[in-house]
Coordinates of C-alpha atoms in Angstrom, one line a residue:
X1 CA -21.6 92.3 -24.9
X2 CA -21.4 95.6 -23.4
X3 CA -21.5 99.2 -24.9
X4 CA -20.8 101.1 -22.2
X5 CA -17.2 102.0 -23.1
X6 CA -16.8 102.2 -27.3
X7 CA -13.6 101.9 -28.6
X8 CA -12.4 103.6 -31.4
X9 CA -10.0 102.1 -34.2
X10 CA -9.7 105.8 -36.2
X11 CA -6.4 105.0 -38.0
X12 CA -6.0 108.3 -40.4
X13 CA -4.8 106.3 -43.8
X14 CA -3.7 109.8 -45.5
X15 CA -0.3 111.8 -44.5
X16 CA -0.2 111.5 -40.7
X17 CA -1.7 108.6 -38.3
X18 CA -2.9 109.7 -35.4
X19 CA -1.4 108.5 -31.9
X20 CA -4.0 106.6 -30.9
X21 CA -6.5 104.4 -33.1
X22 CA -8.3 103.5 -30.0
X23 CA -9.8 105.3 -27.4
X24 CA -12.0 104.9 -24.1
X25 CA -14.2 107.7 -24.2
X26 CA -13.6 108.3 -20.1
X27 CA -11.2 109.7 -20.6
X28 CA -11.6 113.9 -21.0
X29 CA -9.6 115.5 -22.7
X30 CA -6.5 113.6 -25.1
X31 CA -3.3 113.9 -23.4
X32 CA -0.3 116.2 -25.1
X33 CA 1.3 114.1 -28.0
X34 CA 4.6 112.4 -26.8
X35 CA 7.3 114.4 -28.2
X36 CA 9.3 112.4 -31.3
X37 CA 12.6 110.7 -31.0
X38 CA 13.3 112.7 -33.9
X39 CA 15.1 116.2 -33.9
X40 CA 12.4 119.3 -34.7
X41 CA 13.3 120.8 -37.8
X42 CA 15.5 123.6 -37.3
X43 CA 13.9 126.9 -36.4
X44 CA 15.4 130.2 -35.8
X45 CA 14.4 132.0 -33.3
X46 CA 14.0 135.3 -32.2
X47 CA 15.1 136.5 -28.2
X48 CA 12.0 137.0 -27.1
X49 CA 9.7 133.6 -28.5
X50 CA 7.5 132.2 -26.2
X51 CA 7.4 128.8 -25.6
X52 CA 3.5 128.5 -25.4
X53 CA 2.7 130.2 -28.5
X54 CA 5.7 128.4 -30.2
X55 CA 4.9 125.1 -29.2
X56 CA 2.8 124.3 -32.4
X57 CA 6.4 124.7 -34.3
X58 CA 7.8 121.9 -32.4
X59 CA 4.5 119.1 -32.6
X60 CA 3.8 120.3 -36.4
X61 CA 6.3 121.3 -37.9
X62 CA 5.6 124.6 -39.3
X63 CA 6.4 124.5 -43.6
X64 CA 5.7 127.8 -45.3
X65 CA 5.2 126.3 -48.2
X66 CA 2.0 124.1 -46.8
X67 CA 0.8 126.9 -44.2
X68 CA 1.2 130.1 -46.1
X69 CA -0.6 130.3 -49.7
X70 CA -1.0 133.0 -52.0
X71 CA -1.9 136.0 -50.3
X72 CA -5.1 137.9 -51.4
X73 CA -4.4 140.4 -54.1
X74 CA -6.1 143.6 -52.4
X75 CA -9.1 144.3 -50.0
X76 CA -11.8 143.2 -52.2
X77 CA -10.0 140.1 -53.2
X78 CA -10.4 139.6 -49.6
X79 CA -14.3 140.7 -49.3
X80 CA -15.3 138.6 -52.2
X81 CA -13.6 135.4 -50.5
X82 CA -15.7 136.3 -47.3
X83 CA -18.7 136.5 -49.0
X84 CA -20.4 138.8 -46.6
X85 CA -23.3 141.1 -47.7
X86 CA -22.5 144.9 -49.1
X87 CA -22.6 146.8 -45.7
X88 CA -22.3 150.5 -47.4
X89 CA -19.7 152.7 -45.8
X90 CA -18.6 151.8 -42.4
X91 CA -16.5 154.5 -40.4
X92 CA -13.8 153.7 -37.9
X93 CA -11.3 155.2 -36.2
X94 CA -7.6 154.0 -35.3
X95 CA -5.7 156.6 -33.2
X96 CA -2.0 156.9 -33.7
X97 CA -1.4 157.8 -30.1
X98 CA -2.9 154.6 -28.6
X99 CA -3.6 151.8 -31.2
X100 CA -4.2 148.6 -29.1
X101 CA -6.8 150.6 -26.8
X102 CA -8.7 152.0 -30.4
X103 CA -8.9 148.8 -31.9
X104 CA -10.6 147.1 -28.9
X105 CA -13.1 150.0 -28.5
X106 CA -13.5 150.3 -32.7
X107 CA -14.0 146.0 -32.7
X108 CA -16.2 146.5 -30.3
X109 CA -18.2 148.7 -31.6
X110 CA -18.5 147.5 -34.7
X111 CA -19.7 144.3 -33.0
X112 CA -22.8 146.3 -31.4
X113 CA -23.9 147.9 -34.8
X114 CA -23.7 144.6 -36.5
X115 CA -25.2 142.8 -33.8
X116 CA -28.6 145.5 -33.6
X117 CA -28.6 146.1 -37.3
X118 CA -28.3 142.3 -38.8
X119 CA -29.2 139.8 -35.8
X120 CA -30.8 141.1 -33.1
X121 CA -29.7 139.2 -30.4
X122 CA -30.1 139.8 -26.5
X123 CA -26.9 141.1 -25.2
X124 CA -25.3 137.9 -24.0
X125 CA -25.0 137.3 -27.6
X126 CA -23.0 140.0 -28.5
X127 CA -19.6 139.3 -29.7
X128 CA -16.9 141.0 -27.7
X129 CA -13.1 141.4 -28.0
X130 CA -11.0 141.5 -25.0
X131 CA -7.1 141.4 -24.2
X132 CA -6.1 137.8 -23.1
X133 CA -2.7 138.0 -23.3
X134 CA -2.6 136.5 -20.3
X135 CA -5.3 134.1 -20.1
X136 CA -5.2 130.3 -21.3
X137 CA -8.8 129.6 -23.0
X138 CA -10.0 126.2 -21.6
X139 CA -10.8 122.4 -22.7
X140 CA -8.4 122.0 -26.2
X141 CA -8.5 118.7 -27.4
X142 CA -4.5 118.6 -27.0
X143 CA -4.2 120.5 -24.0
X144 CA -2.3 123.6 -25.1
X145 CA -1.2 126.2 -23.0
X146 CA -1.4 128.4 -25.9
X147 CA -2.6 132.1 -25.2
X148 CA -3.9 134.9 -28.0
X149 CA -3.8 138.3 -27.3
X150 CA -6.8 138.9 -28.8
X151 CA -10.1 136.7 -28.3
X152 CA -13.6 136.9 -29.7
X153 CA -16.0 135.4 -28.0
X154 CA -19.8 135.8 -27.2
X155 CA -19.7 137.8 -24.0
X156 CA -21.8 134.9 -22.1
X157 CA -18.8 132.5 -22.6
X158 CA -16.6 134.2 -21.3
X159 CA -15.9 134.0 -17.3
X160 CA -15.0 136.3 -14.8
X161 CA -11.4 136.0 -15.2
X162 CA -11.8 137.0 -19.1
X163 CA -11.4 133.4 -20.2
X164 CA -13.6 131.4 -22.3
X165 CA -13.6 127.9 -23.9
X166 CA -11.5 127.2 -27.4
X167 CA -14.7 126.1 -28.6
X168 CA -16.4 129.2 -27.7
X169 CA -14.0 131.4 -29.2
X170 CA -14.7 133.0 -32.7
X171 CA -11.5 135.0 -33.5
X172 CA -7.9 134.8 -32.1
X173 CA -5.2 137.2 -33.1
X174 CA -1.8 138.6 -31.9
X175 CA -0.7 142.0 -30.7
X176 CA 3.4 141.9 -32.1
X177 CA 5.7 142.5 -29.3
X178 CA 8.6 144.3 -29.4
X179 CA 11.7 142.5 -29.7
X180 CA 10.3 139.4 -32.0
X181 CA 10.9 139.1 -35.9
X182 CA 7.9 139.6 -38.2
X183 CA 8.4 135.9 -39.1
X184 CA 8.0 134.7 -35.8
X185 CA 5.1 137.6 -34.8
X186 CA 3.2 135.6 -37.9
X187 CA 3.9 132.1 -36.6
X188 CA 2.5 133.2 -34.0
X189 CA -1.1 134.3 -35.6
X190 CA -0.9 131.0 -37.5
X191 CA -0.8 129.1 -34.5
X192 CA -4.1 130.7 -33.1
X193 CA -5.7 129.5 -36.9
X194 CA -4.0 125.6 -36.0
X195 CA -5.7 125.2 -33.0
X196 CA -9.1 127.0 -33.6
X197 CA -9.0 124.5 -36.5
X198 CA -8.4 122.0 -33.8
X199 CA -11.0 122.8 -31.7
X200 CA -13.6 123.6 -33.7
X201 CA -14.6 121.0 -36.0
X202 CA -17.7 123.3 -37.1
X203 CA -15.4 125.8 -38.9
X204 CA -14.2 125.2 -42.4
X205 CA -12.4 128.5 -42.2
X206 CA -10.8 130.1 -39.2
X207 CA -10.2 133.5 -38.9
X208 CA -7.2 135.3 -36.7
X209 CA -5.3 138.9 -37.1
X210 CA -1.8 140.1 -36.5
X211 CA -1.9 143.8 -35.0
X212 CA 1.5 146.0 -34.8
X213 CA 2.0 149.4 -34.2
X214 CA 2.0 150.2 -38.2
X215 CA -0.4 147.8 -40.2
X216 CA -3.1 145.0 -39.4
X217 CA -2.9 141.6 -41.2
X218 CA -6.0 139.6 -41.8
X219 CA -5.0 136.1 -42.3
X220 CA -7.9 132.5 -42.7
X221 CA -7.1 129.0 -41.8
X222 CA -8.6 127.0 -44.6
X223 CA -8.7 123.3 -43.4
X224 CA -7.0 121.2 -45.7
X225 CA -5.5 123.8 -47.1
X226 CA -3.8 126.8 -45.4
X227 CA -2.9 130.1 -44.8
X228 CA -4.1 133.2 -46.8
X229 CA -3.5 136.4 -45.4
X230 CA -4.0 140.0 -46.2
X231 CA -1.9 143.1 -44.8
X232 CA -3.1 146.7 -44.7
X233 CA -1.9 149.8 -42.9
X234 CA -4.1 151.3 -40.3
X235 CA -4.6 154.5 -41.8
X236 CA -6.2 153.0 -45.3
X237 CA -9.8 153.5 -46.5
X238 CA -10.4 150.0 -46.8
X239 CA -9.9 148.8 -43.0
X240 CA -13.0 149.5 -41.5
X241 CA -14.6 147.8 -44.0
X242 CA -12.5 144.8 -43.4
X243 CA -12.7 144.8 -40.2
X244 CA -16.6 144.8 -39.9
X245 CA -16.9 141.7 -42.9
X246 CA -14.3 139.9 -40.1
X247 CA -17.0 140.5 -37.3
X248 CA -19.7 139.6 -39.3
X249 CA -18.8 136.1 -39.3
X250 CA -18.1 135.7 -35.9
X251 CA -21.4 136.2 -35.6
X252 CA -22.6 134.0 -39.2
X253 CA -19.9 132.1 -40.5
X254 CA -22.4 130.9 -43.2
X255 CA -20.5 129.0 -45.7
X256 CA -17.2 128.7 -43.6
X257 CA -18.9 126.5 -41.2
X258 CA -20.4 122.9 -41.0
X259 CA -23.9 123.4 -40.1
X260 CA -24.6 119.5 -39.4
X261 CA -22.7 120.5 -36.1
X262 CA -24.0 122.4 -33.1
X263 CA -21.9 122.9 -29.6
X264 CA -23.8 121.5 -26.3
X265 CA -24.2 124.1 -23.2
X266 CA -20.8 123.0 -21.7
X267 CA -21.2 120.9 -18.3
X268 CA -17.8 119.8 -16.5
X269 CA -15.3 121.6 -18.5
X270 CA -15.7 119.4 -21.0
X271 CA -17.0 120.6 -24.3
X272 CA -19.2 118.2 -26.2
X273 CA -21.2 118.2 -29.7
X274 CA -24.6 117.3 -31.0
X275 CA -24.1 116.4 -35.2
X276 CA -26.6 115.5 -37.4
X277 CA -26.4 112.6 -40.2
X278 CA -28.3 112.6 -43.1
X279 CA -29.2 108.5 -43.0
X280 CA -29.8 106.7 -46.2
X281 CA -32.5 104.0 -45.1
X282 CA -34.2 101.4 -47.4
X283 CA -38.2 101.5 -46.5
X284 CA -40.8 99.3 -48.5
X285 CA -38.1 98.6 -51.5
X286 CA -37.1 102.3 -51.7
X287 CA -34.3 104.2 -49.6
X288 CA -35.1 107.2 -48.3
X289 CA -33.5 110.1 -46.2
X290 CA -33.8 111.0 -42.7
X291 CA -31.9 113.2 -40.1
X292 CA -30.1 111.2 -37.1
X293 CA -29.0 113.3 -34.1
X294 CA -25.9 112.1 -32.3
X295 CA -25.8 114.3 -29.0
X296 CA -23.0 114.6 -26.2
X297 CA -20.0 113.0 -28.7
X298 CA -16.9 114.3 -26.7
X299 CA -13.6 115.7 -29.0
X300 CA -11.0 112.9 -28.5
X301 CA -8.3 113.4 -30.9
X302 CA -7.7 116.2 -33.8
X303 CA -4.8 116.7 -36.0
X304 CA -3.6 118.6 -39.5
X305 CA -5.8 121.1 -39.5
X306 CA -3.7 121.9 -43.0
X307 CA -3.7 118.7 -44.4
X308 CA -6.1 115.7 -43.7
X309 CA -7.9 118.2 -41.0
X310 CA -8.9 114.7 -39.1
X311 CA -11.3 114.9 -35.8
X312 CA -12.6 112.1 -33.7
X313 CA -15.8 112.1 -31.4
X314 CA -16.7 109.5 -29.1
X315 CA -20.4 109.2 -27.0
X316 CA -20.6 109.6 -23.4
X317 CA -23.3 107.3 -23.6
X318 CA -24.4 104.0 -25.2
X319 CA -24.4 104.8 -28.8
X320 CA -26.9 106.2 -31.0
X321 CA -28.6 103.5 -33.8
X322 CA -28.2 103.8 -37.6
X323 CA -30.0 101.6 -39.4
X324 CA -29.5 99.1 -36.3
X325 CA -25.9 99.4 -35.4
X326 CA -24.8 101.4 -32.5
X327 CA -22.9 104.4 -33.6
X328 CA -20.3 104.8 -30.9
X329 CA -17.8 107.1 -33.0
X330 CA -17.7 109.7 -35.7
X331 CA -14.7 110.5 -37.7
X332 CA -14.2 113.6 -39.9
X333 CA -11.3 113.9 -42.3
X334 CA -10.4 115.7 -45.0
X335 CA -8.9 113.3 -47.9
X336 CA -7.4 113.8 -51.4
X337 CA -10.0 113.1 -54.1
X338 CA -9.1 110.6 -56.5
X339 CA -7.2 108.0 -54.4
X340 CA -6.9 104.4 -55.2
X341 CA -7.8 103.6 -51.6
X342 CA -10.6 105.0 -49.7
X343 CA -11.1 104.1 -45.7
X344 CA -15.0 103.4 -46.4
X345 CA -14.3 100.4 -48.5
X346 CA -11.5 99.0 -46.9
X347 CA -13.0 98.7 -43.5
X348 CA -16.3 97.2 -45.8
X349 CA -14.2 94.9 -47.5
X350 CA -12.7 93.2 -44.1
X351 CA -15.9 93.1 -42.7
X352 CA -17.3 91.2 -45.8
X353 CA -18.9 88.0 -45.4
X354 CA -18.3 88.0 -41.5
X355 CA -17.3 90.5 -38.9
X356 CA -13.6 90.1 -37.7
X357 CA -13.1 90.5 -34.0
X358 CA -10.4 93.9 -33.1
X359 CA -11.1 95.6 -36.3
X360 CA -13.6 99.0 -36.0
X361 CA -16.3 98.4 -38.4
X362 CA -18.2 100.8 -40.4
X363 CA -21.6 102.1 -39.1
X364 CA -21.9 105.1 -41.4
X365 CA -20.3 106.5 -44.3
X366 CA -20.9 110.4 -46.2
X367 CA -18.9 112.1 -48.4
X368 CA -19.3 116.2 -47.5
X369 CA -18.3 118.7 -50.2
X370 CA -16.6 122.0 -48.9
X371 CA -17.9 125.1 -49.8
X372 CA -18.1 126.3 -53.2
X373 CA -16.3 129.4 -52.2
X374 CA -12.9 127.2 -51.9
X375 CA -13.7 125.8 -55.1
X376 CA -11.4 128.1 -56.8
X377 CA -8.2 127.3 -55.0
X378 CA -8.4 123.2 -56.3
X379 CA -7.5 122.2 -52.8
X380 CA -8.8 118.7 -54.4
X381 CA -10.1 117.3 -51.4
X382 CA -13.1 116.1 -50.0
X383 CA -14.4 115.5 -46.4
X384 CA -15.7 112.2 -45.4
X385 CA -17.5 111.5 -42.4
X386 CA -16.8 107.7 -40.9
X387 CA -19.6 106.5 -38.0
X388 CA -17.8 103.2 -36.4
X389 CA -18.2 101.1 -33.6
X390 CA -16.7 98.6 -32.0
X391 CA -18.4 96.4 -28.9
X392 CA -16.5 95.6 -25.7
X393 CA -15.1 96.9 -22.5
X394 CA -12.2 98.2 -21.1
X395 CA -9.7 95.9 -19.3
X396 CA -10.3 98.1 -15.9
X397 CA -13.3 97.3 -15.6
X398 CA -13.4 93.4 -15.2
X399 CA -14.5 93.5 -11.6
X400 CA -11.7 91.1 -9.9
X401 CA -7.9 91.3 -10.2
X402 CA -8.3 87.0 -10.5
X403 CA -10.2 87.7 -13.5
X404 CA -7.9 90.4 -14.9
X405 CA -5.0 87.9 -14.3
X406 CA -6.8 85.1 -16.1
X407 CA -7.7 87.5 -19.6
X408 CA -3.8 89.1 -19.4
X409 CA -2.3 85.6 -19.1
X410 CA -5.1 84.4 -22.3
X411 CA -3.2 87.2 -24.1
X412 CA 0.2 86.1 -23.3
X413 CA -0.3 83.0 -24.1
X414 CA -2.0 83.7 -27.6
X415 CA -5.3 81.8 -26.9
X416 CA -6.9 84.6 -28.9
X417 CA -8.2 85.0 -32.3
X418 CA -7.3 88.3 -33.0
X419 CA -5.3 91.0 -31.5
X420 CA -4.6 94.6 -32.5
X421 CA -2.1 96.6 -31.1
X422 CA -1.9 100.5 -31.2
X423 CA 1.2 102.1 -29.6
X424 CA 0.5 105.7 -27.9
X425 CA 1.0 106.5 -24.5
X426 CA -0.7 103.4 -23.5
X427 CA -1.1 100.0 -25.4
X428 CA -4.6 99.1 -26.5
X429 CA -5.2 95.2 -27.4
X430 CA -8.6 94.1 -28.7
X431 CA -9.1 90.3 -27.7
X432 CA -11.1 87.9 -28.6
X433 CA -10.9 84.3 -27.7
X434 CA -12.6 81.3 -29.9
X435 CA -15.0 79.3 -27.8
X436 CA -12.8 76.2 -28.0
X437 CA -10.4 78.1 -26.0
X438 CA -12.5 77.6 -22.7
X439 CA -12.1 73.8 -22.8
X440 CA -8.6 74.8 -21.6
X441 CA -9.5 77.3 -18.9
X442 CA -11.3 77.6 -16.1
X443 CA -12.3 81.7 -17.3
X444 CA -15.5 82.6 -18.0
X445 CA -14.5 85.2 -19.7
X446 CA -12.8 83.5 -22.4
X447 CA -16.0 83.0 -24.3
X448 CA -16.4 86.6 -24.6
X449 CA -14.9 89.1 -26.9
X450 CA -13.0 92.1 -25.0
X451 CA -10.9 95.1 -25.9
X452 CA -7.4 95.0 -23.0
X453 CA -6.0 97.9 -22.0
X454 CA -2.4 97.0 -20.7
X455 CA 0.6 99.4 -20.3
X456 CA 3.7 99.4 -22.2

């Protein structure tokens, strides 16, 4: 039975599925999701709304009751959610005459001093901010052609053409344009939070600003949560301070991030991640603990980065082995505490006394607590970390289009034990076919269980 091509049966059991429970890990990147049947919910718009940066509104439905939350009360309501150390006074300057020039070179700045007085690293580790308003970032998960104005970024990550990777990228904001409404201007910054949420599965807590002429707004992405923001005018005492806790974490996000996750050197345009499991094993009659690296597991699908903040990684390679099951695919998602039903036990339940063919069985389970600094807004959720597998190959590659012909017409004709359907852009089929079944064929192949891949 091969393990060359896992298959993934991720089926999100909270709020929103995701398109796809099952996914051959050739391909790259996950395709744009197909656009609903269903009208968008109405949106006004202003005359000058760009379609890239408004495209989030149309695939996920912006709510301003889920993505906007209570905003922080003043500055150091602010500081003390970041949690950053006491820096003393920090000076910076924000010329009326020229505003979007002075904050580059003040951000910038800042970023130097932190970088020599707190970490020390070699110049190629030195955040920078540059004006992208005209540059895509590379290698989302879904594709976007969204494009920030502002981008943080170690400078080493970035390319000649000033673009970088979303996975690379450690701050997005907005500069507002002329001609757009305030509303839409912070749509706009919420959208950078969505998909740095999206693309970094690292980062509890995304960061993004919205920069006008008059006033700066801070706002964080809290996954599984939303939108908390923070709006100052550029001429008050308390922005620099602000501003340099904001770069601080671009360097350490500390408690905002996951540190079980750690981003490969990127090879092929295609961004991959090493995470590390903390493994419950029994030894001698007692279980003990022990760190399992799973490197080179590829971003395949990610989704509500508000809600059920669900992520899906699949191996380029054969697997890595938990307690002597090959561990194909990890799953993080963000789910209610306190539900009747929980993913874990179900997919232990159908698995229990006997494996049953086209269902994704459970490799590894953990329950992940966010940080104690979200503890205060009862977000009431809890992230759980699924390692599944399921064995088999794809339908293209059975060598011979005789053979191909002989497994499609086994599925036709129902000669199978099980089959599970997934509708997406393609249809995936997991097949398997009782032994008894190959008294009545001349396949060879009916004796084997498979995963078909047939189109709609």
């Amino acid at each position: 039975m091969s393990t060359e091509h896992p298959i993934v049966a991720a089926h999100a059991p909270v709020d929103r599925s995701p398109p796809s429970p099952t996914m051959a890990t050739e391909r790259p990147i996950t395709p744009p999701p197909a656009r609903s049947s269903q009208q968008p919910s109405p949106i006004k718009q202003g005359p000058f709304d760009a379609e890239h940066k408004l495209e989030q509104v149309q695939h996920w439905g912006y709510r301003k009751e889920t993505h906007q939350k209570a905003d922080f009360e003043n500055a150091n309501d602010l500081l003390k959610f970041l949690g950053t150390p006491e820096f003393g006074e920090v000076v910076g300057e924000f010329s009326a005459a020229n505003r979007k020039k002075t904050f580059f070179k003040t951000a910038n700045s800042m970023s130097e001093s932190i970088n020599k007085k707190y970490f020390k690293q070699p110049p190629s580790r030195l955040v920078v901010f540059k004006d992208t308003e005209n540059k895509v970032p590379r290698g989302h998960v879904t594709d976007t052609q969204c494009r920030p104005d502002i981008t943080a970024a170690f400078e080493a990550d970035f390319n000649g053409n000033d673009t970088t990777f979303w996975s690379c990228i450690r701050m997005a904001g907005e500069w507002a344009s002329k001609g757009t409404s305030r509303e839409d201007q912070e749509r706009k910054a919420i959208s950078y939070l969505h998909y740095l949420l999206l693309a970094r599965p690292d980062l509890y807590v995304a960061q993004s600003v919205l920069a006008s002429e008059d006033s700066i707004m801070f706002l964080v992405g809290i996954g599984g949560f939303g939108v908390r923001r923070l709006k100052i005018r550029w001429d008050d005492k308390e922005l620099p301070k602000l501003l340099y806790a904001f770069i601080y974490l671009t360097y350490n996000p500390g408690h905002f991030a996951d540190p079980s996750y750690t981003l490969d050197p990127i090879v092929d345009d295609r961004p991959t991640w090493t995470i590390a499991l903390e493994v419950e094993s029994p030894v001698g009659g007692v279980t003990t603990e022990r760190c399992v690296t799973c490197p080179n597991f590829l971003p395949l699908y990610a989704s509500s980065p508000f809600e059920t903040r669900t992520h899906v990684l699949a191996t380029k390679g054969e697997g890595v082995n938990v307690n002597r099951k090959k561990l194909t695919v990890l799953k993080d998602q963000v789910c209610r505490t306190g539900r009747r039903f929980a993913e874990h036990e179900i997919l232990g339940r159908v698995h229990d006394p006997k494996r049953v063919p086209g269902v994704v069985e459970l490799v590894y389970h953990k329950e992940i607590g966010l940080p104690s600094q979200l503890e205060d807004l009862r977000i009431g959720r809890m992230k759980h970390r699924h390692g599944l597998r399921q064995l088999g190959s794809p339908f293209a590659s059975i060598p011979t289009v005789k053979e191909m012909l002989k497994v499609a017409f086994d599925t036709v004709e129902g000669s199978v034990l099980a089959v599970s359907v997934f509708t997406s852009t393609d249809v995936f089929c997991s097949v398997t076919v009782p032994e008894d079944a190959a008294k009545h064929s001349s396949s060879r192949h009916q004796c084997r269980e498979r995963h078909v891949r047939t189109p709609k």
